[in-house]
Amino acid sequence: MILRMRLQPEALGSGLTSQRVRDRLVERLREGAPYGEGIRDERVLNAIRTVPRHLFVDEALATRAYEDTALPIGHGQTISQPWVVARMTEALLDAPTPPAKVLEIGTGSGYQAAILAALGLEVHTVERIGELLRTARKRFRQLGLNVRSKHDDGRIGWPENGPFDAIVVTAAAPALVEALTAQLAPGGTLVAPVGAGAGQALLRLRKGADGTIEQRNLGAVTFVPLLSGMVD
Ligand code: SAH
């Protein structure tokens, strides 16, 4: 299931970035508390065990990469908390037909995209901050991960490459973005934080074969805002 990951010595890590530390994070995610429900999907836990999160943050923060916490990645943005990444990925995989092609809005560090790619999904990701995207692309190359990416305002999605079996939005909008729901294939699943400030909820949308939408609230979350326009 884990595809084409090239793990060189620095990816394997040492001390606080070692495989042992990554394994301990996986055990905490499995238990869940105090953050929320335990993560059950072994495919997701395996991906977390495999992808070296310490390579997705600044070297100065690498020793904190396996704490279950969001960390700053510059430009006022954060790499999401591992439990949240795991929960969203689990929600995307838990579909009647397993997804093959996925769109992520908000590449950030590239970690969520790398987890999806490690699961063997065809990943398309969009980021509005050019510098974050360039750094994420280096990481994909370094790890041999095949991720298609675009520097753009993700609120328009990626219509030329759609429709997608799964869409994950990693920044919060006040309401669901119509253009993204439209790029979801019949039978597809969209996971997105919706709401302003402290009142965000993680929503899961399922599009039926007839185009009808079924919505479920997966619980309270805190994401950076989905902003408009692009920056270098
Ligand atoms: N998935 C990321 C999380 C990064 S935080 C990770 O694993 O690290 C959310 C990201 O969404 C930020 O990088 C932010 O710049 C980006 N973002 C916010 N609004 C956006 C928009 N309209 N289009 C694309 N990306 C956006």
mmCIF file of C-alpha atoms and ligand atoms in Angstrom:
data_model
loop_
_atom_site.group_PDB
_atom_site.id
_atom_site.type_symbol
_atom_site.label_atom_id
_atom_site.label_comp_id
_atom_site.label_asym_id
_atom_site.label_seq_id
_atom_site.Cartn_x
_atom_site.Cartn_y
_atom_site.Cartn_z
ATOM 1 C CA MET A 1 0.000 0.000 0.000
ATOM 2 C CA ILE A 2 2.830 2.422 0.788
ATOM 3 C CA LEU A 3 4.141 3.525 -2.568
ATOM 4 C CA ARG A 4 7.557 4.620 -3.721
ATOM 5 C CA MET A 5 8.749 6.197 -0.475
ATOM 6 C CA ARG A 6 12.493 6.731 -0.654
ATOM 7 C CA LEU A 7 13.635 6.826 2.943
ATOM 8 C CA GLN A 8 17.176 8.122 3.164
ATOM 9 C CA PRO A 9 19.070 8.377 6.489
ATOM 10 C CA GLU A 10 17.688 11.819 7.402
ATOM 11 C CA ALA A 11 14.160 10.582 6.692
ATOM 12 C CA LEU A 12 14.658 7.681 9.087
ATOM 13 C CA GLY A 13 15.622 10.152 11.808
ATOM 14 C CA SER A 14 17.341 9.592 15.129
ATOM 15 C CA GLY A 15 16.612 10.353 18.781
ATOM 16 C CA LEU A 16 13.395 12.359 18.984
ATOM 17 C CA THR A 17 12.715 11.861 15.257
ATOM 18 C CA SER A 18 13.284 8.087 15.198
ATOM 19 C CA GLN A 19 10.924 5.338 14.099
ATOM 20 C CA ARG A 20 10.384 4.454 17.767
ATOM 21 C CA VAL A 21 9.048 7.945 18.463
ATOM 22 C CA ARG A 22 6.791 7.730 15.391
ATOM 23 C CA ASP A 23 5.480 4.356 16.608
ATOM 24 C CA ARG A 24 4.640 5.925 19.977
ATOM 25 C CA LEU A 25 2.644 8.682 18.247
ATOM 26 C CA VAL A 26 0.689 5.988 16.389
ATOM 27 C CA GLU A 27 -0.164 4.277 19.684
ATOM 28 C CA ARG A 28 -1.417 7.577 21.123
ATOM 29 C CA LEU A 29 -3.578 8.168 18.020
ATOM 30 C CA ARG A 30 -5.009 4.664 18.380
ATOM 31 C CA GLU A 31 -5.997 5.444 21.973
ATOM 32 C CA GLY A 32 -7.447 8.832 20.989
ATOM 33 C CA ALA A 33 -7.948 10.483 24.368
ATOM 34 C CA PRO A 34 -7.628 13.263 25.350
ATOM 35 C CA TYR A 35 -8.128 14.675 21.841
ATOM 36 C CA GLY A 36 -11.063 12.657 20.603
ATOM 37 C CA GLU A 37 -12.011 9.229 19.285
ATOM 38 C CA GLY A 38 -9.185 6.766 18.714
ATOM 39 C CA ILE A 39 -8.044 6.238 15.124
ATOM 40 C CA ARG A 40 -9.026 2.727 14.025
ATOM 41 C CA ASP A 41 -8.096 2.521 10.345
ATOM 42 C CA GLU A 42 -4.839 0.547 10.177
ATOM 43 C CA ARG A 43 -4.082 1.944 6.707
ATOM 44 C CA VAL A 44 -4.077 5.460 8.142
ATOM 45 C CA LEU A 45 -2.025 4.468 11.192
ATOM 46 C CA ASN A 46 0.471 2.772 8.868
ATOM 47 C CA ALA A 47 0.812 5.884 6.732
ATOM 48 C CA ILE A 48 1.467 7.978 9.864
ATOM 49 C CA ARG A 49 4.031 5.401 10.942
ATOM 50 C CA THR A 50 5.771 5.637 7.558
ATOM 51 C CA VAL A 51 5.780 9.343 6.627
ATOM 52 C CA PRO A 52 8.590 11.226 8.432
ATOM 53 C CA ARG A 53 6.673 14.259 9.787
ATOM 54 C CA HIS A 54 9.910 15.823 11.044
ATOM 55 C CA LEU A 55 10.864 16.547 7.407
ATOM 56 C CA PHE A 56 7.701 18.679 7.007
ATOM 57 C CA VAL A 57 8.676 21.252 9.649
ATOM 58 C CA ASP A 58 11.636 23.549 10.145
ATOM 59 C CA GLU A 59 14.739 21.787 11.438
ATOM 60 C CA ALA A 60 14.480 23.762 14.705
ATOM 61 C CA LEU A 61 11.062 22.146 15.338
ATOM 62 C CA ALA A 62 11.974 18.628 14.163
ATOM 63 C CA THR A 63 12.258 17.239 17.700
ATOM 64 C CA ARG A 64 8.639 18.279 18.354
ATOM 65 C CA ALA A 65 7.308 16.704 15.138
ATOM 66 C CA TYR A 66 5.938 13.596 16.898
ATOM 67 C CA GLU A 67 4.027 15.464 19.563
ATOM 68 C CA ASP A 68 0.341 15.371 18.707
ATOM 69 C CA THR A 69 0.160 19.097 18.082
ATOM 70 C CA ALA A 70 -0.041 21.634 15.269
ATOM 71 C CA LEU A 71 3.262 23.444 14.635
ATOM 72 C CA PRO A 72 4.071 26.732 12.864
ATOM 73 C CA ILE A 73 5.339 26.479 9.263
ATOM 74 C CA GLY A 74 5.769 30.221 8.608
ATOM 75 C CA HIS A 75 3.487 32.781 6.942
ATOM 76 C CA GLY A 76 1.150 32.487 9.949
ATOM 77 C CA GLN A 77 0.229 28.917 8.881
ATOM 78 C CA THR A 78 0.480 25.580 10.688
ATOM 79 C CA ILE A 79 1.024 21.913 9.919
ATOM 80 C CA SER A 80 -2.145 20.263 11.274
ATOM 81 C CA GLN A 81 -2.152 18.164 14.425
ATOM 82 C CA PRO A 82 -1.507 14.472 13.565
ATOM 83 C CA TRP A 83 -4.802 13.356 15.154
ATOM 84 C CA VAL A 84 -6.708 15.776 12.890
ATOM 85 C CA VAL A 85 -4.813 14.577 9.787
ATOM 86 C CA ALA A 86 -5.552 10.987 10.777
ATOM 87 C CA ARG A 87 -9.241 11.689 11.471
ATOM 88 C CA MET A 88 -9.741 13.483 8.145
ATOM 89 C CA THR A 89 -7.921 10.768 6.218
ATOM 90 C CA GLU A 90 -9.964 8.075 7.961
ATOM 91 C CA ALA A 91 -13.174 9.934 7.049
ATOM 92 C CA LEU A 92 -12.099 10.101 3.382
ATOM 93 C CA LEU A 93 -11.274 6.381 3.202
ATOM 94 C CA ASP A 94 -14.463 5.317 4.985
ATOM 95 C CA ALA A 95 -16.571 5.380 1.807
ATOM 96 C CA PRO A 96 -18.704 2.702 0.063
ATOM 97 C CA THR A 97 -16.242 2.811 -2.872
ATOM 98 C CA PRO A 98 -12.629 3.431 -1.856
ATOM 99 C CA PRO A 99 -11.372 6.710 -3.365
ATOM 100 C CA ALA A 100 -8.615 6.739 -6.009
ATOM 101 C CA LYS A 101 -8.288 10.403 -6.902
ATOM 102 C CA VAL A 102 -8.179 13.069 -4.212
ATOM 103 C CA LEU A 103 -7.990 16.867 -4.150
ATOM 104 C CA GLU A 104 -6.511 18.726 -1.186
ATOM 105 C CA ILE A 105 -7.020 22.457 -0.669
ATOM 106 C CA GLY A 106 -4.224 23.990 1.437
ATOM 107 C CA THR A 107 -0.955 22.101 0.791
ATOM 108 C CA GLY A 108 0.854 23.945 3.610
ATOM 109 C CA SER A 109 3.807 21.805 4.670
ATOM 110 C CA GLY A 110 2.752 18.989 2.326
ATOM 111 C CA TYR A 111 2.284 16.501 5.184
ATOM 112 C CA GLN A 112 -1.417 15.707 4.608
ATOM 113 C CA ALA A 113 -0.736 15.292 0.867
ATOM 114 C CA ALA A 114 2.187 12.960 1.647
ATOM 115 C CA ILE A 115 -0.051 10.816 3.890
ATOM 116 C CA LEU A 116 -2.610 10.531 1.081
ATOM 117 C CA ALA A 117 0.096 9.708 -1.477
ATOM 118 C CA ALA A 118 1.580 7.082 0.861
ATOM 119 C CA LEU A 119 -1.872 5.448 0.888
ATOM 120 C CA GLY A 120 -1.582 5.006 -2.861
ATOM 121 C CA LEU A 121 -4.067 7.740 -3.797
ATOM 122 C CA GLU A 122 -3.601 9.999 -6.819
ATOM 123 C CA VAL A 123 -3.119 13.331 -5.052
ATOM 124 C CA HIS A 124 -3.842 16.820 -6.419
ATOM 125 C CA THR A 125 -3.159 19.696 -4.048
ATOM 126 C CA VAL A 126 -3.594 23.481 -4.270
ATOM 127 C CA GLU A 127 -1.838 26.142 -2.152
ATOM 128 C CA ARG A 128 -2.198 29.951 -2.310
ATOM 129 C CA ILE A 129 1.231 30.785 -0.734
ATOM 130 C CA GLY A 130 3.951 30.203 -3.347
ATOM 131 C CA GLU A 131 6.809 29.832 -0.900
ATOM 132 C CA LEU A 132 5.035 27.125 1.125
ATOM 133 C CA LEU A 133 4.223 25.264 -2.082
ATOM 134 C CA ARG A 134 7.834 25.376 -3.310
ATOM 135 C CA THR A 135 9.059 23.921 -0.010
ATOM 136 C CA ALA A 136 6.366 21.225 -0.048
ATOM 137 C CA ARG A 137 7.308 20.257 -3.624
ATOM 138 C CA LYS A 138 10.949 19.753 -2.548
ATOM 139 C CA ARG A 139 9.739 17.395 0.176
ATOM 140 C CA PHE A 140 7.588 15.387 -2.260
ATOM 141 C CA ARG A 141 10.612 15.031 -4.564
ATOM 142 C CA GLN A 142 12.929 14.097 -1.700
ATOM 143 C CA LEU A 143 10.555 11.324 -0.598
ATOM 144 C CA GLY A 144 9.789 10.178 -4.141
ATOM 145 C CA LEU A 145 6.089 10.953 -3.750
ATOM 146 C CA ASN A 146 4.055 11.610 -6.855
ATOM 147 C CA VAL A 147 1.841 14.605 -5.952
ATOM 148 C CA ARG A 148 0.349 17.016 -8.502
ATOM 149 C CA SER A 149 0.292 20.533 -7.171
ATOM 150 C CA LYS A 150 -0.824 23.981 -8.240
ATOM 151 C CA HIS A 151 -0.229 27.527 -6.960
ATOM 152 C CA ASP A 152 -3.706 29.034 -6.959
ATOM 153 C CA ASP A 153 -6.666 30.124 -4.879
ATOM 154 C CA GLY A 154 -8.062 26.730 -3.918
ATOM 155 C CA ARG A 155 -11.584 28.066 -3.545
ATOM 156 C CA ILE A 156 -11.978 27.443 -7.279
ATOM 157 C CA GLY A 157 -10.737 23.851 -6.844
ATOM 158 C CA TRP A 158 -9.031 22.222 -9.842
ATOM 159 C CA PRO A 159 -11.860 21.815 -12.373
ATOM 160 C CA GLU A 160 -9.612 20.659 -15.261
ATOM 161 C CA ASN A 161 -8.477 17.652 -13.192
ATOM 162 C CA GLY A 162 -11.847 16.832 -11.596
ATOM 163 C CA PRO A 163 -14.128 15.270 -10.680
ATOM 164 C CA PHE A 164 -12.499 13.832 -7.541
ATOM 165 C CA ASP A 165 -13.499 10.798 -5.468
ATOM 166 C CA ALA A 166 -12.436 12.667 -2.355
ATOM 167 C CA ILE A 167 -11.775 16.292 -1.450
ATOM 168 C CA VAL A 168 -10.105 17.462 1.763
ATOM 169 C CA VAL A 169 -10.006 21.126 2.718
ATOM 170 C CA THR A 170 -7.395 21.968 5.365
ATOM 171 C CA ALA A 171 -8.396 25.604 6.047
ATOM 172 C CA ALA A 172 -11.739 26.791 7.411
ATOM 173 C CA ALA A 173 -14.332 28.717 5.386
ATOM 174 C CA PRO A 174 -17.462 30.332 6.860
ATOM 175 C CA ALA A 175 -19.579 28.046 4.660
ATOM 176 C CA LEU A 176 -19.077 25.096 2.315
ATOM 177 C CA VAL A 177 -17.472 26.166 -0.967
ATOM 178 C CA GLU A 178 -19.892 25.481 -3.811
ATOM 179 C CA ALA A 179 -17.170 25.075 -6.486
ATOM 180 C CA LEU A 180 -15.567 22.273 -4.465
ATOM 181 C CA THR A 181 -18.784 20.369 -3.827
ATOM 182 C CA ALA A 182 -19.412 20.592 -7.586
ATOM 183 C CA GLN A 183 -16.050 18.880 -8.310
ATOM 184 C CA LEU A 184 -16.926 15.892 -6.138
ATOM 185 C CA ALA A 185 -17.715 12.740 -8.169
ATOM 186 C CA PRO A 186 -20.980 10.859 -7.498
ATOM 187 C CA GLY A 187 -20.298 8.588 -4.517
ATOM 188 C CA GLY A 188 -17.495 10.936 -3.446
ATOM 189 C CA THR A 189 -16.638 12.251 0.028
ATOM 190 C CA LEU A 190 -15.626 15.776 1.018
ATOM 191 C CA VAL A 191 -14.165 16.626 4.424
ATOM 192 C CA ALA A 192 -13.862 20.282 5.407
ATOM 193 C CA PRO A 193 -13.748 22.486 8.498
ATOM 194 C CA VAL A 194 -16.590 25.001 8.315
ATOM 195 C CA GLY A 195 -17.281 27.998 10.549
ATOM 196 C CA ALA A 196 -15.547 31.075 11.866
ATOM 197 C CA GLY A 197 -13.086 31.337 14.768
ATOM 198 C CA ALA A 198 -13.714 28.981 17.668
ATOM 199 C CA GLY A 199 -17.000 27.748 16.199
ATOM 200 C CA GLN A 200 -15.584 25.456 13.522
ATOM 201 C CA ALA A 201 -16.970 21.994 12.834
ATOM 202 C CA LEU A 202 -15.397 19.263 10.728
ATOM 203 C CA LEU A 203 -18.040 18.318 8.166
ATOM 204 C CA ARG A 204 -18.164 15.195 6.031
ATOM 205 C CA LEU A 205 -20.246 15.354 2.865
ATOM 206 C CA ARG A 206 -21.247 12.374 0.767
ATOM 207 C CA LYS A 207 -22.524 12.869 -2.741
ATOM 208 C CA GLY A 208 -25.004 10.160 -3.717
ATOM 209 C CA ALA A 209 -25.091 8.552 -7.172
ATOM 210 C CA ASP A 210 -28.069 10.851 -7.926
ATOM 211 C CA GLY A 211 -26.160 13.968 -6.805
ATOM 212 C CA THR A 212 -27.930 14.345 -3.447
ATOM 213 C CA ILE A 213 -25.734 15.477 -0.563
ATOM 214 C CA GLU A 214 -25.681 13.866 2.873
ATOM 215 C CA GLN A 215 -23.875 15.770 5.636
ATOM 216 C CA ARG A 216 -22.408 14.678 8.971
ATOM 217 C CA ASN A 217 -20.679 16.669 11.717
ATOM 218 C CA LEU A 218 -17.465 14.934 12.859
ATOM 219 C CA GLY A 219 -16.855 17.326 15.753
ATOM 220 C CA ALA A 220 -15.204 20.603 16.750
ATOM 221 C CA VAL A 221 -11.847 21.573 15.197
ATOM 222 C CA THR A 222 -9.573 24.625 14.866
ATOM 223 C CA PHE A 223 -8.066 25.458 11.479
ATOM 224 C CA VAL A 224 -6.456 28.552 9.975
ATOM 225 C CA PRO A 225 -8.872 30.443 7.682
ATOM 226 C CA LEU A 226 -9.370 29.733 3.981
ATOM 227 C CA LEU A 227 -8.295 33.037 2.413
ATOM 228 C CA SER A 228 -8.858 34.468 -1.052
ATOM 229 C CA GLY A 229 -6.267 35.281 -3.702
ATOM 230 C CA MET A 230 -2.638 34.190 -4.069
ATOM 231 C CA VAL A 231 0.679 35.379 -2.657
ATOM 232 C CA ASP A 232 4.245 34.634 -3.776
HETATM 233 N N1 SAH B 1 -2.561 20.424 4.854
HETATM 234 C C1 SAH B 1 -1.569 21.278 5.449
HETATM 235 C C2 SAH B 1 -2.202 22.226 6.442
HETATM 236 C C3 SAH B 1 -1.691 23.599 6.241
HETATM 237 S S1 SAH B 1 -2.599 24.900 7.023
HETATM 238 C C4 SAH B 1 -0.443 20.480 6.048
HETATM 239 O O1 SAH B 1 -0.542 19.234 6.080
HETATM 240 O O2 SAH B 1 0.570 21.054 6.451
HETATM 241 C C5 SAH B 1 -3.695 25.401 5.741
HETATM 242 C C6 SAH B 1 -3.078 25.859 4.445
HETATM 243 O O3 SAH B 1 -4.157 26.323 3.627
HETATM 244 C C7 SAH B 1 -2.112 27.028 4.559
HETATM 245 O O4 SAH B 1 -0.897 26.679 3.965
HETATM 246 C C8 SAH B 1 -2.794 28.148 3.791
HETATM 247 O O5 SAH B 1 -1.907 29.003 3.078
HETATM 248 C C9 SAH B 1 -3.671 27.365 2.831
HETATM 249 N N2 SAH B 1 -4.798 28.119 2.278
HETATM 250 C C10 SAH B 1 -5.614 29.007 2.895
HETATM 251 N N3 SAH B 1 -6.525 29.502 2.026
HETATM 252 C C11 SAH B 1 -6.277 28.877 0.833
HETATM 253 C C12 SAH B 1 -6.872 28.961 -0.459
HETATM 254 N N4 SAH B 1 -7.913 29.760 -0.736
HETATM 255 N N5 SAH B 1 -6.362 28.184 -1.439
HETATM 256 C C13 SAH B 1 -5.299 27.364 -1.219
HETATM 257 N N6 SAH B 1 -4.699 27.248 -0.025
HETATM 258 C C14 SAH B 1 -5.182 27.996 0.998
#
